[in-house]
CSV table of C-alpha atoms in Angstrom, one decimal:
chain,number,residue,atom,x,y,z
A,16,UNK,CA,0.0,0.0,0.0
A,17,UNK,CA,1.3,3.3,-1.2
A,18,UNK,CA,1.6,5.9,1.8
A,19,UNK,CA,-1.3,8.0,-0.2
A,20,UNK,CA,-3.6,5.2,0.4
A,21,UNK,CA,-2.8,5.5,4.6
A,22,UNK,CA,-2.9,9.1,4.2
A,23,UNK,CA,-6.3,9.5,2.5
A,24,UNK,CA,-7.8,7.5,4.8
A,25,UNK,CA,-6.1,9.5,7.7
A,26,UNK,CA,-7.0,13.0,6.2
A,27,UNK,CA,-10.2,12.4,4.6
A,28,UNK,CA,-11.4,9.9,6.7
A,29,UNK,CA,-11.8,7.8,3.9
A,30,UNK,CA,-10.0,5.9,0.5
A,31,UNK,CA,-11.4,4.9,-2.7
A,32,UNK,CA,-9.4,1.5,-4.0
A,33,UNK,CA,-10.9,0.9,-7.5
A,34,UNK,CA,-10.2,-2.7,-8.4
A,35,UNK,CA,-8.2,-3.2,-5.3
A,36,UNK,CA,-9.4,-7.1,-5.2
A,37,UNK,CA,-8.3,-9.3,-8.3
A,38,UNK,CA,-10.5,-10.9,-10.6
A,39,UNK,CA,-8.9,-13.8,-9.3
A,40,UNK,CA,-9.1,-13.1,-6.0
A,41,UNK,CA,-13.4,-12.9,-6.7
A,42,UNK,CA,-13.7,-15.3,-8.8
A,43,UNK,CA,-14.5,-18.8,-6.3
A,44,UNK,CA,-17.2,-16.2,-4.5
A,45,UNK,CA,-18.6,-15.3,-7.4
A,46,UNK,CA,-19.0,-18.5,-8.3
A,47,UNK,CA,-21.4,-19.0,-5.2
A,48,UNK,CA,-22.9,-15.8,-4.9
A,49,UNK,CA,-26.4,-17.4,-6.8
A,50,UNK,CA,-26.8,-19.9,-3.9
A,51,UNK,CA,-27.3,-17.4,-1.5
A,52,UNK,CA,-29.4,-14.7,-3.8
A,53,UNK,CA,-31.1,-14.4,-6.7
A,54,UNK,CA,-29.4,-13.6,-10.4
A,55,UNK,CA,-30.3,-9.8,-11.7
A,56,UNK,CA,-33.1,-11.7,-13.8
A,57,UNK,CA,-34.6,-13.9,-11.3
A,58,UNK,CA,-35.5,-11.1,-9.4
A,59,UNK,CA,-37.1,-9.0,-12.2
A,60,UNK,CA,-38.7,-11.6,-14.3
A,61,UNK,CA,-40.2,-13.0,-10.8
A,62,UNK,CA,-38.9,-16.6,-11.6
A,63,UNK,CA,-37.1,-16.6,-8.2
A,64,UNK,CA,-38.9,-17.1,-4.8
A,65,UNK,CA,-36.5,-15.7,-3.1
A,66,UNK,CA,-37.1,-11.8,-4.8
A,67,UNK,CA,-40.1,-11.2,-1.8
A,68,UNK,CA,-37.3,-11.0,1.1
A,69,UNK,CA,-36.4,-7.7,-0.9
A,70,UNK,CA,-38.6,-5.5,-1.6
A,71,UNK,CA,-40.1,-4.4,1.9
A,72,UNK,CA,-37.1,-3.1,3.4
A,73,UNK,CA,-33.7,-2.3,1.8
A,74,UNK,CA,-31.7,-3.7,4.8
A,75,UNK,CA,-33.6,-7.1,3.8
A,76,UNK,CA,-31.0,-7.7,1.3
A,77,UNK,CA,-28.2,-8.2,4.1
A,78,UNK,CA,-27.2,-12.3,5.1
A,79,UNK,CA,-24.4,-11.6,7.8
A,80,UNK,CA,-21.6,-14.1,8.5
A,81,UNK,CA,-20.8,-16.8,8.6
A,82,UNK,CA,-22.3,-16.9,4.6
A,83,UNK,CA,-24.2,-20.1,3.2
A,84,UNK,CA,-20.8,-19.5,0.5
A,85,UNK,CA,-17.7,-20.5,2.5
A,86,UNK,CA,-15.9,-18.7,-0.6
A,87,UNK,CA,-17.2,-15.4,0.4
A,88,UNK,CA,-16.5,-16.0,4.0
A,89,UNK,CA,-13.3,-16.7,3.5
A,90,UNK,CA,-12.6,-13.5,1.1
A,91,UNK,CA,-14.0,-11.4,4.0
A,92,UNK,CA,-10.7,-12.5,5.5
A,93,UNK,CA,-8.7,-12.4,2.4
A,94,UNK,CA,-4.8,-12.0,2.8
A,95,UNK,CA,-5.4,-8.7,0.9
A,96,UNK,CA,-8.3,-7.6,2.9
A,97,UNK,CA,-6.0,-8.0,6.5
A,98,UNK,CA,-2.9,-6.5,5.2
A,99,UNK,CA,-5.2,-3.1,4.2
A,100,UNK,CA,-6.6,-3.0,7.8
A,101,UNK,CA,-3.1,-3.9,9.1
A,102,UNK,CA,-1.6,-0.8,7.2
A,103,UNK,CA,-4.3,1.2,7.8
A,104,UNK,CA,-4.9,0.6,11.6
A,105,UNK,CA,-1.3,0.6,11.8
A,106,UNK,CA,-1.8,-2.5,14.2
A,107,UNK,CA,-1.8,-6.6,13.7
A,108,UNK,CA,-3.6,-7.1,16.8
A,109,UNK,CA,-7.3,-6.9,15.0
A,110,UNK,CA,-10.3,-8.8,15.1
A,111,UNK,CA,-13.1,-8.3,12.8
A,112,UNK,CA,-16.3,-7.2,14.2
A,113,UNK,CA,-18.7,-7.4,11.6
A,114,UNK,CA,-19.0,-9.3,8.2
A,115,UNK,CA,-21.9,-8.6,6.1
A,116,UNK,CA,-23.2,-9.2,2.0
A,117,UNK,CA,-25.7,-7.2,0.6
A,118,UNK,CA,-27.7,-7.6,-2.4
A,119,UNK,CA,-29.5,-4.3,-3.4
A,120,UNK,CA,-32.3,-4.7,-6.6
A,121,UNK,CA,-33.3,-1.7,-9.1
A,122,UNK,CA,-37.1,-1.1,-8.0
A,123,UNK,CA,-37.0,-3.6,-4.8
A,124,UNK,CA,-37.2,-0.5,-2.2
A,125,UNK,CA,-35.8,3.0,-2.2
A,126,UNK,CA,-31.5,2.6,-1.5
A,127,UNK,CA,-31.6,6.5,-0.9
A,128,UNK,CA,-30.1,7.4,2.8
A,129,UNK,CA,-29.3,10.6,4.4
A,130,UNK,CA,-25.8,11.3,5.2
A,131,UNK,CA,-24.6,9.6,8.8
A,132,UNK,CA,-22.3,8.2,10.4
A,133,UNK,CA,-22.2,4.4,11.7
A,134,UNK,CA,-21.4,4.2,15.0
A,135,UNK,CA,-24.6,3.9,16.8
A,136,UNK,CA,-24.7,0.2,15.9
A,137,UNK,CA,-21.0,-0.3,16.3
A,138,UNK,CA,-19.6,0.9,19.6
A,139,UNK,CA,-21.2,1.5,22.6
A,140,UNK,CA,-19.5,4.8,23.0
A,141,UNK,CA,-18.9,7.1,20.3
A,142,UNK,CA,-15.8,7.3,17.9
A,143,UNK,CA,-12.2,8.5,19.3
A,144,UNK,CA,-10.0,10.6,17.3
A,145,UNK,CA,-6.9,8.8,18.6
A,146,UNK,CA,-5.3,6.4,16.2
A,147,UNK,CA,-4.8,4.0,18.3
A,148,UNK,CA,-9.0,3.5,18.7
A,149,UNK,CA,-9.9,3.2,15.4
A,150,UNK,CA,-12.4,1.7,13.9
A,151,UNK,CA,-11.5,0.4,9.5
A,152,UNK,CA,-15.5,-0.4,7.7
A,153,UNK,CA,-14.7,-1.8,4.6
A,154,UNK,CA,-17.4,-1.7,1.2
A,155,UNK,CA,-16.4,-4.2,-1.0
A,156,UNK,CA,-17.3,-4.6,-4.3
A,157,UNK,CA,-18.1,-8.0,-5.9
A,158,UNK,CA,-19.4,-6.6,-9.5
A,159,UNK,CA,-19.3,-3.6,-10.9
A,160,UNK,CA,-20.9,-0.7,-9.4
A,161,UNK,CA,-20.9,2.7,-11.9
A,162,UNK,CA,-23.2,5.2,-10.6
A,163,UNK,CA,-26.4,3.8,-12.1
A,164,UNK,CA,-26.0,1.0,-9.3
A,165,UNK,CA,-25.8,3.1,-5.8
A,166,UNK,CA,-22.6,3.3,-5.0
A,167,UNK,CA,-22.1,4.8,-1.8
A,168,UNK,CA,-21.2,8.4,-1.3
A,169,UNK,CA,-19.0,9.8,1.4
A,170,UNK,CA,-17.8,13.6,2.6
A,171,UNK,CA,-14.5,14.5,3.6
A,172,UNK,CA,-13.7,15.2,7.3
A,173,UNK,CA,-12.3,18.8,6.0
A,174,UNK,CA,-16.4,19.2,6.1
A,175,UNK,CA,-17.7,17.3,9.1
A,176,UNK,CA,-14.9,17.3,11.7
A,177,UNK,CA,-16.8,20.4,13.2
A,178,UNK,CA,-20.5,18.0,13.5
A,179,UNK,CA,-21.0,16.6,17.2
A,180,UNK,CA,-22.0,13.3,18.1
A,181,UNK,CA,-26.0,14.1,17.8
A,182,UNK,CA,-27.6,14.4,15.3
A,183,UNK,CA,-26.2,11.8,13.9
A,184,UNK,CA,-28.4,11.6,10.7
A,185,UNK,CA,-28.3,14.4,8.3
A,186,UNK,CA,-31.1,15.2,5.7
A,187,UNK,CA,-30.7,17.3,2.6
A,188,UNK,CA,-33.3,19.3,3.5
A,189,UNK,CA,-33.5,18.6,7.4
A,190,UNK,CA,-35.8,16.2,9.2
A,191,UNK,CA,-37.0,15.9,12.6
A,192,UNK,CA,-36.0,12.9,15.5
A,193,UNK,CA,-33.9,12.4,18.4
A,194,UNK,CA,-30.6,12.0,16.7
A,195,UNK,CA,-31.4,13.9,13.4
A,196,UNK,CA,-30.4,17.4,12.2
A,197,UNK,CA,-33.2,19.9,11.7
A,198,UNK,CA,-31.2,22.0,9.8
A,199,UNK,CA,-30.7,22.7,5.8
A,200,UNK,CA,-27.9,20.0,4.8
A,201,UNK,CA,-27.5,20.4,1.3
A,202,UNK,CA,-23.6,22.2,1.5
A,203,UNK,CA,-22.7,18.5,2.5
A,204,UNK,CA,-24.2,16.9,-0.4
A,205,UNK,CA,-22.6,19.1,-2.6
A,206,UNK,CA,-19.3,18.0,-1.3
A,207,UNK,CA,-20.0,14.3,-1.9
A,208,UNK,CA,-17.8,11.7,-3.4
A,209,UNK,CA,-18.5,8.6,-5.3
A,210,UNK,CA,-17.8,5.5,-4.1
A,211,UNK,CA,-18.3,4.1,-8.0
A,212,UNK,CA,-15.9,1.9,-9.1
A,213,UNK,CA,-15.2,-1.6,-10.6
A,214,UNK,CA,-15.6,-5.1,-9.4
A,215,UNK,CA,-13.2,-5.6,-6.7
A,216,UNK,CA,-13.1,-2.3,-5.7
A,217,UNK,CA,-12.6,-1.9,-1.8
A,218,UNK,CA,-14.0,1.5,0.0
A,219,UNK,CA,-12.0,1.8,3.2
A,220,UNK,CA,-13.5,4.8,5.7
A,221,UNK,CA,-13.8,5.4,9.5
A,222,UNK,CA,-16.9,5.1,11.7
A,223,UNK,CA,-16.6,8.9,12.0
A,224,UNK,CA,-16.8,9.2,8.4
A,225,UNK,CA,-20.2,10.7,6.9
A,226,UNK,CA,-21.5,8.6,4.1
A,227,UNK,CA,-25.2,7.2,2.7
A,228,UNK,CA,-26.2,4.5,0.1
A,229,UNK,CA,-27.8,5.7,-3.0
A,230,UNK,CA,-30.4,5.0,-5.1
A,231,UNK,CA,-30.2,1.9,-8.1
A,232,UNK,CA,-31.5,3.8,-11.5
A,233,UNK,CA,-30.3,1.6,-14.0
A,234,UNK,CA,-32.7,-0.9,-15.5
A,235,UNK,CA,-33.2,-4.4,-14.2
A,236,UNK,CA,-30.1,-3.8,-11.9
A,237,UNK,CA,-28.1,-5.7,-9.4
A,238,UNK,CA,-25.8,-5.0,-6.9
A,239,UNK,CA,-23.6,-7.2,-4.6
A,240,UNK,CA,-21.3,-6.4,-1.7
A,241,UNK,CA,-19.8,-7.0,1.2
A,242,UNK,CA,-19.8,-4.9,4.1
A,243,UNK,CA,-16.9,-5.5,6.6
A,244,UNK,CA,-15.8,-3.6,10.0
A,245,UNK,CA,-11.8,-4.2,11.9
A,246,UNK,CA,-10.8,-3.0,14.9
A,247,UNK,CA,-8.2,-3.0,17.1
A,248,UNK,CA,-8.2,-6.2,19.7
A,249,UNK,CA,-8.3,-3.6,22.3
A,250,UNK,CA,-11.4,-1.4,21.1
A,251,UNK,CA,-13.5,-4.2,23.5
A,252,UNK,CA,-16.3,-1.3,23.3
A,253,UNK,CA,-16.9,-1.9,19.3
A,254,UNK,CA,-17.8,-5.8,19.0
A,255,UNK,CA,-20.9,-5.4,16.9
A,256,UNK,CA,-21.4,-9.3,16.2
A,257,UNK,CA,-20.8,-11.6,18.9
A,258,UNK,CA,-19.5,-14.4,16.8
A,259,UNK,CA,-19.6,-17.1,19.8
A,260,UNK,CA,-23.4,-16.8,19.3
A,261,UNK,CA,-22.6,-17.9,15.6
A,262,UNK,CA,-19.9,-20.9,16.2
A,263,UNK,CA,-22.7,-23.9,15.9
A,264,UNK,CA,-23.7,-22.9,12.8
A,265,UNK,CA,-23.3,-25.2,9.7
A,266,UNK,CA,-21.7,-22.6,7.8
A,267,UNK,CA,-19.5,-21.6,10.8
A,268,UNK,CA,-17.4,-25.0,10.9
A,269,UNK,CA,-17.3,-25.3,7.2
A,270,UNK,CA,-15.3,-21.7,6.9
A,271,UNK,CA,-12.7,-22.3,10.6
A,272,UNK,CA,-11.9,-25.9,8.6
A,273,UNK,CA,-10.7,-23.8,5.7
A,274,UNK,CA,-9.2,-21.0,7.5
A,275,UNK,CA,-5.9,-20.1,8.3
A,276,UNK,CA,-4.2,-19.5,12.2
A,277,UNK,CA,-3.8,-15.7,11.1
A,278,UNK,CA,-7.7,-15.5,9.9
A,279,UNK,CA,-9.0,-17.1,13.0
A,280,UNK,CA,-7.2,-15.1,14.6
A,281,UNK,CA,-9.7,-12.5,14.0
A,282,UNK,CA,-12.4,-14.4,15.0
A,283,UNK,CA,-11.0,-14.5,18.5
A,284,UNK,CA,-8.9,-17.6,18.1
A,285,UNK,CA,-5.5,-17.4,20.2
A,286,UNK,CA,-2.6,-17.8,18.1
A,287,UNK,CA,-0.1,-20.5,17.9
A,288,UNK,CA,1.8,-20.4,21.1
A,289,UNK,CA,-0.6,-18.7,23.1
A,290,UNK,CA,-0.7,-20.6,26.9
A,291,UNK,CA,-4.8,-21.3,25.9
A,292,UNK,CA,-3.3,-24.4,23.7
A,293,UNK,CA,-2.4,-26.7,25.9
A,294,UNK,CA,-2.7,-31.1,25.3
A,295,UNK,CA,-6.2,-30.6,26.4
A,296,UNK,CA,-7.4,-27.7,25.2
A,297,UNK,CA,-6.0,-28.9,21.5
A,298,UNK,CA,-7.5,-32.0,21.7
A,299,UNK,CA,-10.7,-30.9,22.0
A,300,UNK,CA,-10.4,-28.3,19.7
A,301,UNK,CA,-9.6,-31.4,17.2
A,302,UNK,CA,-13.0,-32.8,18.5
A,303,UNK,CA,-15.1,-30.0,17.9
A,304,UNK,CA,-13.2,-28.8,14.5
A,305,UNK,CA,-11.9,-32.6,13.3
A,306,UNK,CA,-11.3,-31.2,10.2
A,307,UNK,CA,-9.6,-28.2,11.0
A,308,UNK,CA,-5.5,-29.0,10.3
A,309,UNK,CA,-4.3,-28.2,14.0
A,310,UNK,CA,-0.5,-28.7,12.9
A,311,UNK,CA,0.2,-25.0,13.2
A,312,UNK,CA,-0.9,-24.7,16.8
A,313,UNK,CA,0.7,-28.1,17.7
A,314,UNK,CA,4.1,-27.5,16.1
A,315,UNK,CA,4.2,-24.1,17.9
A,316,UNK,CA,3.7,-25.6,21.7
A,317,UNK,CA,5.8,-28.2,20.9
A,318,UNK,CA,8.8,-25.8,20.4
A,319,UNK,CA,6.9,-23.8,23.2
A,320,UNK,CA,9.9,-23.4,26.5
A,321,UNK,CA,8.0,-25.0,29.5
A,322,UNK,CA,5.1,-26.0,27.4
């Protein structure tokens, strides 16, 4: 990563990374994207049953991890993916906190937000401005997305830095509610940025960062992403998904017996060589995960002093 990338992301509170993922890197996801929802024309031409989850509610789009595609779990932990949050973070202690994909359909619901900010439903307190407490959300593209498709748009902390806490949500126009600005927004729209970009394109920005979805215009449409949050280890306060609630899930065992040490790690799995691993405590790990290679954790206790 280029030190205009970190600095961006420092400055403006957010980074644009057109085509940042491969083709390659996409491809085994995309390949299982259709089991989980429907193709651009099943959902218009009605031949899918599935198109009646989306149209009442644009957050009805959302599946959140672990996905019925081990592929795209696994890319929400792809080598790529950590090394960004390492540089940008400046920190390998990270876990992730949140891991969601989104399909969004041309005519299902209205994708047009008001510019906000997303930590009410990420941290229990309210975003720091010292490095070491930051929060990386990551949109991630798995098709194209020009601006006919929504991208998401996102203002510059040279324009915001001055907002408090509440309101949080900021109409063009102004609105009324407990955490929403009454006032005329619309010099902050003006100073929007596109999110557009190609498939594979990664938007990195902070949770202090103002941003909104957009609407879907062009005709018969489709859009798929993923929607990711890292933290620091240490930012205890911003553990959105509790993924213990989540480890007896089918789809949970299928993606830790194809992960790696350093992407469970992020999960909350100690390291190899952390005191946890111990003959008894690896042996039922074996039983619980008995097809999760435990060689790496093994090898390291076994060259462990005192272990």
């Amino acid at each position: 990563m280029d030190n205009g990338t970190a600095d961006a992301w420092r400055t403006d509170g957010f980074v644009i990374l057109p085509g940042f993922l491969t083709g390659n890197d996409l491809a085994a996801a995309l390949g299982e994207v259709e089991t989980m929802f429907p193709t651009p024309e099943g959902f218009h031409d009605g031949t899918d049953p599935r198109r009646t989850r989306y149209v009442d509610d644009e957050f009805d789009g959302i599946d959140e991890f672990p996905f019925s595609s081990t592929e795209l779990s696994l890319l929400a932990v792809h080598p790529r993916i950590i090394q960004l949050a390492e540089d940008l973070l400046r920190q390998t202690d990270l876990r992730i906190s949140s891991a969601e994909a989104w399909a969004k359909y041309t005519g299902a619901v209205s994708y047009e937000q008001a510019l906000h900010r997303d930590y009410l439903n990420q941290t229990i307190l309210v975003p720091s401005t010292e490095n070491r407490y930051q929060q990386l959300e990551l949109f991630v593209f798995l098709v194209d997305v020009p601006e006919e498709l929504g991208p998401p748009h996102l203002v510059s902390w040279d324009h915001t830095d001055h907002l408090p806490m509440n309101p949080n949500f900021y109409p063009r126009g102004g609105g009324a509610g407990e955490f929403v600005s009454a006032a005329d927004n619309s010099h902050l729209y003006a100073a929007e940025q596109s999110g557009a970009g190609p498939a594979g394109t990664v938007i990195a920005f902070n949770t202090r960062t103002f941003h909104r979805g957009t609407r879907l215009r062009r005709s018969r449409g489709a859009r798929y992403s993923m929607q990711l949050i890292y933290r620091p280890a240490e930012v205890d306060w911003g553990q959105r998904m509790a993924w213990a609630a989540r480890s007896h899930m089918p789809e949970w065992y299928e993606f830790v017996h194809r992960a790696t040490p350093r992407q469970l790690e992020l999960f909350g799995f100690p390291p190899p060589g952390h005191q946890f691993w111990t003959a008894e405590t690896l042996d039922g790990i074996q039983q619980r995960y008995s097809k999760l290679d435990l060689r790496p954790w093994r090898d390291a206790r076994r060259f462990t002093p005192g272990a």
